[in-house]
Coordinates of C-alpha atoms and ligand atoms in Angstrom, one line a residue:
X1 CA -7.9 26.0 15.8
X2 CA -10.9 25.0 13.7
X3 CA -11.8 21.4 12.7
X4 CA -10.6 20.3 9.4
X5 CA -13.2 19.6 6.7
X6 CA -11.2 16.3 6.1
X7 CA -11.6 14.9 9.6
X8 CA -15.2 16.1 9.8
X9 CA -16.0 14.1 6.6
X10 CA -14.2 11.0 7.8
X11 CA -16.0 11.0 11.1
X12 CA -19.3 11.6 9.3
X13 CA -18.7 8.5 7.0
X14 CA -17.8 6.5 10.1
X15 CA -21.2 7.5 11.7
X16 CA -23.2 6.9 8.5
X17 CA -21.5 3.7 7.1
X18 CA -19.4 2.2 9.9
X19 CA -19.1 -1.2 8.3
X20 CA -17.8 0.0 5.0
X21 CA -14.2 -0.8 4.2
X22 CA -12.1 2.3 4.3
X23 CA -8.6 0.9 3.8
X24 CA -7.1 -2.3 2.6
X25 CA -3.4 -3.2 2.6
X26 CA -2.2 -6.7 1.9
X27 CA -4.2 -8.9 4.3
X28 CA -5.2 -6.1 6.6
X29 CA -8.3 -3.9 6.4
X30 CA -10.1 -1.3 8.4
X31 CA -13.7 -0.2 8.2
X32 CA -14.7 3.5 8.6
X33 CA -16.1 2.7 12.0
X34 CA -12.8 1.0 13.1
X35 CA -10.7 3.7 11.7
X36 CA -12.6 6.5 13.5
X37 CA -12.6 4.5 16.8
X38 CA -8.9 3.8 16.6
X39 CA -8.1 7.4 15.5
X40 CA -10.0 8.8 18.5
X41 CA -8.2 6.3 20.8
X42 CA -5.0 7.7 19.4
X43 CA -6.0 11.2 20.4
X44 CA -6.4 10.0 24.0
X45 CA -3.0 8.3 23.9
X46 CA -1.4 11.4 22.4
X47 CA -2.8 13.8 25.0
X48 CA -1.6 11.6 27.8
X49 CA 1.8 10.8 26.2
X50 CA 4.3 13.6 25.7
X51 CA 1.6 16.2 26.3
X52 CA 3.6 19.1 24.9
X53 CA 5.1 17.4 22.0
X54 CA 3.9 19.0 18.9
X55 CA 4.4 16.3 16.3
X56 CA 4.2 12.6 16.0
X57 CA 6.7 10.5 14.2
X58 CA 5.3 7.5 12.5
X59 CA 7.2 4.7 10.9
X60 CA 5.9 2.4 8.3
X61 CA 6.7 -1.0 9.5
X62 CA 5.0 -4.4 9.5
X63 CA 1.7 -3.1 10.7
X64 CA 0.7 -1.3 7.6
X65 CA -2.5 0.3 8.8
X66 CA -1.1 1.5 12.1
X67 CA 0.6 4.7 10.6
X68 CA -2.7 5.7 9.0
X69 CA -4.5 5.5 12.3
X70 CA -1.6 7.5 13.8
X71 CA -1.9 10.1 11.0
X72 CA -5.6 10.5 11.6
X73 CA -5.0 10.7 15.4
X74 CA -2.6 13.5 14.7
X75 CA -5.0 15.4 12.6
X76 CA -7.8 14.9 15.1
X77 CA -5.5 16.1 18.0
X78 CA -4.2 19.1 15.9
X79 CA -0.6 18.0 15.8
X80 CA 1.3 17.5 12.6
X81 CA 2.4 14.0 11.6
X82 CA 5.7 13.0 10.1
X83 CA 6.1 9.7 8.4
X84 CA 9.6 8.2 8.2
X85 CA 10.5 6.4 5.0
X86 CA 10.8 2.7 5.9
X87 CA 13.8 2.3 3.6
X88 CA 15.8 5.2 5.1
X89 CA 18.9 4.2 7.1
X90 CA 19.1 5.0 10.8
X91 CA 21.2 8.1 10.2
X92 CA 18.7 9.6 7.8
X93 CA 15.8 8.8 10.2
X94 CA 17.7 10.3 13.1
X95 CA 18.3 13.5 11.2
X96 CA 14.6 13.9 10.7
X97 CA 13.7 13.0 14.3
X98 CA 16.3 15.5 15.5
X99 CA 14.9 18.2 13.2
X100 CA 11.3 17.7 14.5
X101 CA 12.7 17.6 18.1
X102 CA 14.4 20.9 17.4
X103 CA 11.1 22.5 16.4
X104 CA 9.8 22.2 20.0
X105 CA 6.2 23.3 20.4
X106 CA 6.5 25.5 17.4
X107 CA 4.4 23.8 14.8
X108 CA 0.8 25.0 15.3
X109 CA -1.6 24.7 12.4
X110 CA 0.4 22.2 10.5
X111 CA -1.1 19.0 9.1
X112 CA 2.2 17.3 8.2
X113 CA 5.8 17.8 7.7
X114 CA 7.2 16.0 4.6
X115 CA 10.9 15.5 4.2
X116 CA 12.5 15.7 0.8
X117 CA 16.1 15.6 -0.4
X118 CA 18.0 18.7 0.5
X119 CA 21.0 20.1 -1.4
X120 CA 23.1 20.4 1.8
X121 CA 23.1 16.6 2.3
X122 CA 20.3 16.6 5.0
X123 CA 16.6 16.1 4.3
X124 CA 14.5 19.3 4.5
X125 CA 11.1 19.4 6.1
X126 CA 8.3 21.0 4.0
X127 CA 5.6 22.3 6.3
X128 CA 2.0 21.9 5.1
X129 CA -0.8 23.4 7.0
X130 CA -4.2 22.1 7.8
X131 CA -5.7 24.8 5.6
X132 CA -3.3 23.8 2.7
X133 CA -4.5 20.3 2.9
X134 CA -8.2 21.2 3.1
X135 CA -7.8 23.5 0.2
X136 CA -6.1 20.9 -2.0
X137 CA -8.7 18.3 -1.2
X138 CA -11.5 20.8 -2.0
X139 CA -9.9 21.7 -5.3
X140 CA -9.5 18.0 -6.4
X141 CA -12.8 16.8 -5.0
X142 CA -14.5 16.7 -8.4
X143 CA -12.0 14.6 -10.3
X144 CA -13.8 12.6 -13.0
X145 CA -14.5 9.7 -10.7
X146 CA -17.5 7.6 -9.7
X147 CA -19.9 9.2 -7.2
X148 CA -18.4 9.7 -3.7
X149 CA -18.4 6.4 -1.8
X150 CA -18.2 4.2 -4.8
X151 CA -14.7 4.8 -6.1
X152 CA -11.8 2.5 -5.1
X153 CA -8.4 4.1 -5.1
X154 CA -5.3 2.1 -5.8
X155 CA -1.8 3.4 -5.0
X156 CA 1.7 2.4 -4.1
X157 CA 2.8 5.8 -2.8
X158 CA 4.6 5.7 0.5
X159 CA 2.9 7.8 3.2
X160 CA 6.2 9.7 3.4
X161 CA 5.8 10.9 -0.2
X162 CA 3.3 13.7 -1.0
X163 CA 1.7 11.8 -3.9
X164 CA 0.1 9.6 -1.2
X165 CA -1.9 12.5 0.1
X166 CA -4.3 12.5 -2.8
X167 CA -5.5 8.8 -2.8
X168 CA -5.4 8.5 1.0
X169 CA -7.0 11.7 2.2
X170 CA -9.2 12.3 -0.8
X171 CA -10.3 8.7 -0.8
X172 CA -11.2 8.9 2.9
X173 CA -12.8 12.3 2.6
X174 CA -15.1 11.0 -0.1
X175 CA -16.0 7.9 1.8
X176 CA -14.3 5.7 -0.9
X177 CA -12.1 2.7 -0.4
X178 CA -8.3 3.0 -0.5
X179 CA -6.2 0.0 -1.5
X180 CA -2.5 0.3 -0.9
X181 CA 0.1 -1.8 -2.6
X182 CA 3.2 -2.4 -0.5
X183 CA 6.3 -1.8 -2.7
X184 CA 8.5 -0.7 0.2
X185 CA 10.7 -3.8 -0.2
X186 CA 10.6 -4.0 -4.0
X187 CA 7.9 -4.8 -6.5
X188 CA 6.7 -8.4 -6.2
X189 CA 4.8 -8.6 -9.5
X190 CA 2.8 -11.8 -9.1
X191 CA 1.7 -10.9 -5.5
X192 CA 0.8 -7.3 -6.4
X193 CA -1.0 -8.4 -9.6
X194 CA -3.2 -10.6 -7.4
X195 CA -3.9 -7.8 -5.1
X196 CA -4.7 -5.5 -8.0
X197 CA -7.1 -8.0 -9.5
X198 CA -8.9 -8.4 -6.2
X199 CA -9.0 -4.6 -5.5
X200 CA -11.9 -3.6 -7.7
X201 CA -9.9 -0.4 -8.3
X202 CA -11.5 2.4 -10.2
X203 CA -8.7 5.0 -9.9
X204 CA -4.9 4.5 -10.1
X205 CA -2.5 7.0 -8.5
X206 CA 1.2 6.7 -9.1
X207 CA 4.3 8.2 -10.7
X208 CA 4.6 7.4 -14.4
X209 CA 7.7 5.3 -13.6
X210 CA 5.6 2.8 -11.5
X211 CA 3.0 2.4 -14.3
X212 CA 5.8 1.9 -16.9
X213 CA 7.0 -1.1 -14.8
X214 CA 3.6 -2.7 -15.3
X215 CA 3.6 -2.4 -19.0
X216 CA 6.1 -5.3 -19.1
X217 CA 3.3 -7.6 -17.8
X218 CA 1.1 -8.6 -20.8
X219 CA -1.7 -9.3 -18.3
X220 CA -1.7 -5.7 -17.2
X221 CA -4.9 -4.4 -18.8
X222 CA -8.7 -4.3 -18.5
X223 CA -8.7 -8.0 -17.7
X224 CA -6.8 -7.4 -14.5
X225 CA -8.5 -4.1 -13.5
X226 CA -11.9 -4.2 -15.2
X227 CA -13.4 -1.3 -13.3
X228 CA -10.5 1.1 -13.8
X229 CA -11.6 4.4 -15.3
X230 CA -8.9 6.9 -14.2
X231 CA -5.1 7.1 -14.1
X232 CA -3.8 10.0 -12.1
X233 CA -0.1 10.8 -12.6
X234 CA 2.0 13.3 -10.9
X235 CA 5.6 13.8 -9.8
X236 CA 7.6 13.5 -13.1
X237 CA 7.4 13.8 -16.8
X238 CA 4.5 11.8 -18.4
X239 CA 5.7 10.5 -21.7
X240 CA 3.1 10.5 -24.5
X241 CA 4.1 6.9 -25.3
X242 CA 3.2 5.8 -21.8
X243 CA -0.1 7.6 -22.0
X244 CA -0.9 5.9 -25.3
X245 CA 0.1 2.5 -24.2
X246 CA -2.2 2.8 -21.1
X247 CA -5.1 4.1 -23.3
X248 CA -4.7 1.0 -25.5
X249 CA -4.7 -1.4 -22.6
X250 CA -7.5 0.4 -20.8
X251 CA -9.8 1.9 -23.5
X252 CA -12.3 3.1 -20.9
X253 CA -9.8 4.9 -18.7
X254 CA -8.9 8.6 -18.7
X255 CA -5.3 9.6 -18.2
X256 CA -4.6 12.7 -16.1
X257 CA -1.3 14.5 -15.9
X258 CA -0.9 16.6 -12.8
X259 CA 2.1 18.8 -11.8
X260 CA 3.2 20.3 -8.6
X261 CA 5.9 20.2 -5.8
X262 CA 5.4 19.0 -2.2
X263 CA 5.8 22.7 -1.2
X264 CA 2.5 23.6 -2.9
X265 CA 0.6 20.6 -1.6
X266 CA 0.8 17.7 -4.0
X267 CA -0.4 19.3 -7.3
X268 CA -1.1 22.8 -8.6
X269 CA -2.2 21.9 -12.2
X270 CA -3.8 19.0 -14.0
X271 CA -5.5 18.0 -17.2
X272 CA -6.9 15.0 -18.9
X273 CA -4.6 13.9 -21.8
X274 CA -6.8 13.2 -24.9
X275 CA -5.7 10.5 -27.3
X276 CA -5.1 12.9 -30.1
X277 CA -2.7 14.9 -28.0
X278 CA -0.7 11.9 -26.9
X279 CA -0.6 10.6 -30.5
X280 CA 1.4 13.6 -31.6
X281 CA 4.3 12.2 -29.5
X282 CA 5.4 15.6 -28.4
X283 CA 6.0 16.7 -24.8
X284 CA 2.7 16.8 -23.0
X285 CA 1.4 19.9 -21.1
X286 CA 1.0 19.5 -17.4
X287 CA -2.4 21.2 -17.3
X288 CA -4.4 24.1 -16.0
X289 CA -4.3 25.5 -12.5
X290 CA -6.7 24.0 -9.9
X291 CA -9.4 26.4 -8.9
X292 CA -7.9 29.0 -6.6
X293 CA -4.3 28.4 -7.8
X294 CA -2.4 31.2 -9.6
X295 CA 0.5 30.6 -11.9
X296 CA 3.2 33.0 -13.2
X297 CA 6.4 32.7 -15.1
X298 CA 9.4 34.7 -13.9
X299 CA 12.6 35.7 -15.7
X300 CA 16.2 35.7 -14.4
X301 CA 15.7 38.7 -12.2
X302 CA 12.3 37.7 -10.9
X303 CA 10.4 39.9 -13.4
X304 CA 7.1 38.4 -14.7
X305 CA 7.3 37.2 -18.3
X306 CA 4.5 37.4 -20.9
X307 CA 2.6 34.4 -22.1
X308 CA 4.6 31.9 -24.2
X309 CA 8.0 32.8 -22.8
X310 CA 10.1 30.3 -20.9
X311 CA 11.1 31.1 -17.3
X312 CA 10.7 29.8 -13.7
X313 CA 7.3 28.6 -12.7
X314 CA 5.8 30.4 -9.7
X315 CA 2.8 28.9 -7.9
X316 CA 0.5 31.1 -5.8
X317 CA -2.6 30.5 -3.7
X318 CA -3.9 28.7 -0.7
X319 CA -2.0 25.4 -1.5
X320 CA 1.4 27.1 -1.0
X321 CA 2.9 25.7 2.2
X322 CA 4.5 27.2 5.2
X323 CA 8.2 27.0 4.2
X324 CA 10.9 24.7 5.4
X325 CA 11.3 23.6 9.0
X326 CA 14.2 25.4 10.7
X327 CA 15.5 26.9 7.4
X328 CA 14.5 30.6 7.4
X329 CA 17.0 31.6 4.7
X330 CA 15.9 29.0 2.2
X331 CA 12.3 29.7 3.1
X332 CA 12.8 33.4 2.3
X333 CA 14.5 32.5 -0.9
X334 CA 11.7 30.3 -2.2
X335 CA 8.5 31.6 -0.5
X336 CA 7.1 35.1 -0.7
X337 CA 3.8 37.0 -0.3
X338 CA 2.4 39.4 -2.9
X339 CA -0.9 41.2 -2.5
X340 CA -1.7 38.9 0.4
X341 CA -1.2 35.8 -1.7
X342 CA 1.5 33.3 -0.7
X343 CA 3.8 32.2 -3.6
X344 CA 6.4 29.6 -4.1
X345 CA 9.4 29.7 -6.6
X346 CA 9.5 26.1 -7.9
X347 CA 12.9 26.1 -9.5
X348 CA 11.1 24.4 -12.5
X349 CA 11.3 25.9 -15.9
X350 CA 8.2 26.2 -18.1
X351 CA 5.9 28.3 -20.1
X352 CA 2.2 29.2 -20.2
X353 CA 0.4 28.9 -23.5
X354 CA -3.3 28.7 -24.4
X355 CA -4.1 28.5 -20.7
X356 CA -1.9 25.4 -20.2
X357 CA 1.4 25.0 -18.4
X358 CA 4.3 23.2 -20.0
X359 CA 7.2 21.8 -18.0
X360 CA 10.7 22.4 -19.5
X361 CA 13.0 20.9 -16.8
X362 CA 14.9 22.3 -13.8
X363 CA 17.0 25.4 -13.4
X364 CA 19.1 23.8 -10.6
X365 CA 20.5 20.4 -9.6
X366 CA 17.3 18.7 -8.6
X367 CA 16.5 15.6 -10.7
X368 CA 13.7 13.0 -10.8
X369 CA 15.0 9.5 -10.9
X370 CA 12.5 6.6 -11.0
X371 CA 9.9 9.0 -9.6
X372 CA 12.0 10.2 -6.7
X373 CA 13.0 13.7 -6.1
X374 CA 16.8 14.0 -5.6
X375 CA 19.1 16.9 -5.1
X376 CA 22.4 16.0 -6.7
X377 CA 24.0 18.0 -3.9
X378 CA 22.4 15.6 -1.3
X379 CA 24.1 12.7 -3.0
X380 CA 27.5 14.5 -3.4
X381 CA 27.6 15.8 0.2
X382 CA 26.9 12.3 1.5
X383 CA 29.6 10.9 -0.7
X384 CA 32.0 13.5 0.7
X385 CA 31.0 12.6 4.2
X386 CA 32.7 9.2 3.7
X387 CA 36.3 9.4 5.0
X388 CA 37.8 7.9 1.9
X389 CA 36.1 10.3 -0.6
X390 CA 37.8 13.5 -1.5
X391 CA 35.7 14.7 -4.4
X392 CA 32.3 13.8 -5.8
X393 CA 30.0 14.9 -8.6
X394 CA 26.7 13.2 -9.6
X395 CA 24.6 13.4 -12.7
X396 CA 21.9 11.6 -14.6
X397 CA 23.8 9.8 -17.4
X398 CA 22.3 7.4 -19.9
X399 CA 19.0 7.8 -17.9
X400 CA 20.7 6.5 -14.7
X401 CA 21.9 8.1 -11.6
X402 CA 25.7 8.0 -11.5
X403 CA 28.6 9.6 -9.6
X404 CA 32.2 10.3 -10.3
X405 CA 34.5 10.3 -7.2
X406 CA 38.1 10.8 -6.2
X407 CA 39.4 9.1 -3.1
X408 CA 42.4 9.4 -0.7
X409 CA 45.5 7.7 -2.1
X410 CA 45.5 4.0 -1.2
X411 CA 41.8 4.0 -0.1
X412 CA 41.6 0.6 -1.7
X413 CA 37.8 0.8 -1.9
X414 CA 35.8 -0.6 -4.8
X415 CA 32.5 0.7 -6.0
X416 CA 30.5 -2.0 -4.2
X417 CA 32.1 -1.1 -0.8
X418 CA 31.5 2.6 -1.5
X419 CA 27.9 2.0 -2.3
X420 CA 27.5 -0.1 0.9
X421 CA 29.0 2.7 3.0
X422 CA 26.8 5.3 1.2
X423 CA 23.7 3.1 1.9
X424 CA 24.3 3.7 5.6
X425 CA 23.7 7.4 5.0
X426 CA 21.1 7.5 2.2
X427 CA 17.7 6.1 1.4
X428 CA 18.0 3.4 -1.3
X429 CA 16.1 5.6 -3.8
X430 CA 18.8 8.2 -3.5
X431 CA 21.7 5.8 -4.2
X432 CA 23.5 6.1 -7.5
X433 CA 23.3 3.1 -9.8
X434 CA 27.0 3.3 -10.6
X435 CA 30.0 5.0 -9.1
X436 CA 33.2 5.6 -11.1
X437 CA 36.6 6.4 -9.7
X438 CA 38.8 9.0 -11.3
X439 CA 42.2 10.7 -10.4
X440 CA 40.8 14.2 -10.7
X441 CA 37.4 15.7 -11.3
X442 CA 37.1 18.0 -14.3
X443 CA 37.4 21.7 -13.4
X444 CA 36.4 24.9 -15.0
X445 CA 39.0 27.7 -15.4
X446 CA 37.5 29.3 -12.3
X447 CA 38.4 26.2 -10.3
X448 CA 34.8 25.0 -9.9
X449 CA 33.7 21.5 -10.7
X450 CA 32.9 21.4 -14.5
X451 CA 29.5 19.7 -14.3
X452 CA 29.1 19.6 -18.0
X453 CA 32.4 17.8 -18.6
X454 CA 31.7 15.5 -15.6
X455 CA 28.3 14.7 -17.1
X456 CA 29.9 13.9 -20.5
X457 CA 32.5 11.7 -18.8
X458 CA 29.8 9.8 -16.9
X459 CA 27.8 9.3 -20.1
X460 CA 30.9 7.8 -21.7
X461 CA 31.6 5.6 -18.7
X462 CA 28.0 4.4 -18.6
X463 CA 28.2 3.5 -22.2
X464 CA 31.3 1.5 -21.3
X465 CA 33.7 3.6 -23.4
Ligands
AMP501 P1 7.8 16.3 -5.5 O1 7.9 17.4 -4.5 O2 8.5 15.0 -5.1 O3 6.4 16.1 -5.9 O4 8.5 16.8 -6.8 C1 8.1 18.0 -7.4 C2 8.9 18.2 -8.7 O5 8.6 17.1 -9.6 C3 8.4 19.4 -9.5 O6 9.0 20.6 -9.0 C4 8.8 19.0 -10.9 O7 10.2 19.3 -11.1 C5 8.5 17.5 -11.0 N1 7.2 17.2 -11.5 C6 6.1 17.1 -10.8 N2 5.0 16.8 -11.6 C7 5.5 16.8 -12.8 C8 4.9 16.5 -14.2 N3 3.6 16.2 -14.3 N4 5.7 16.6 -15.2 C9 7.0 16.9 -15.1 N5 7.6 17.1 -13.9 C10 6.9 17.1 -12.8

């Protein structure tokens, strides 16, 4: 198995500029020299410890820099890493640990496994290879940033979320500095504002939701981040109003909208959003494919549609991952090879026009809520796993995640108790904001849950009618 370009670059920076700060998180920091030394030490530990174990589980705890050292150690010792979400309850973490254990020594060539919400109620592991990661980093190496070695990346993305791959690994591959804001226990505005102001950041990477939170702070602007020249957004719809507000507060900064699923390695398309485009206040395009990425739009039966027509977005090329861990049927359903090129069926609807891709929403029950990817089925299955719940349907209503449930007679459970019980099964980001009880879920004449009627009912309940 060949060396990754990524690790070669990090080790070269460590040799050339060992005293340069590579990573900073809260009060902790590591130079390139320290990072490389600790990463190599990790390789020794890994080869002595559980010799045959293919992957390493890392948990983001108090020691914030430790998982990054572990991740680098994994890449250097050619084992995939898996980062556990610090907020996930034990049950959810155990499901992931079990899944990786089940893989046995069967994960060669992978850089990491990233777990996302699965419609069956269990997280599913997306397998990203070392070649996928090197390809993505190569394709995004020339973002409009300061020369390599001089940029400072600022991000809040958890290492268990694929958005973090860009600032962390691209930052380190370029020899830049990466500053990470800890939001794993909520957003402490005054503390984070201080860390931002001290960061010297030139490049911001987040979901649009996280940036929107900061608009509430009148101090959030050039005064706080005077060197900032780039906002990189990915993961959910970027509203033109948000892009405009940021351009007003940061007149020197460019705003990039990028699009892509974890399965195709972080992002497949991107573009800079010019002021004039945002000013039209119409949905923004998600950009052009990265060099080496192919896009196609497919109709109901998988046939390729001409330019301008709406259909399912297909992504092809060297960024397309290796399917789902231990889920061959789902992998076959979503991943395929044509003319030697790997492709992924995204489940996203969109159209291609004038060389640009436009996102039109989903064709299934996956939603994005506050930047997090959630399968409504995941939430519903975990509600149904509670002994008191007999029926459940979830939806986004009034912009919030909500659920309608039926319970066993005399369950005597209020919504707070139900949410507490659900919190033992699901990560906080997957929990609904409100749960409403009903005697019976709305049904279609065919006897299925009537999602449209349930959605309308949840809208009404959320409005308090
Ligand atoms: P994740 O795997 O968490 O990155 O989520 C991927 C999904 O997020 C995509 O399949 C889209 O549904 C959505 N998504 C990602 N980027 C964008 C974007 N720029 N605009 C709209 N939706 C996006």
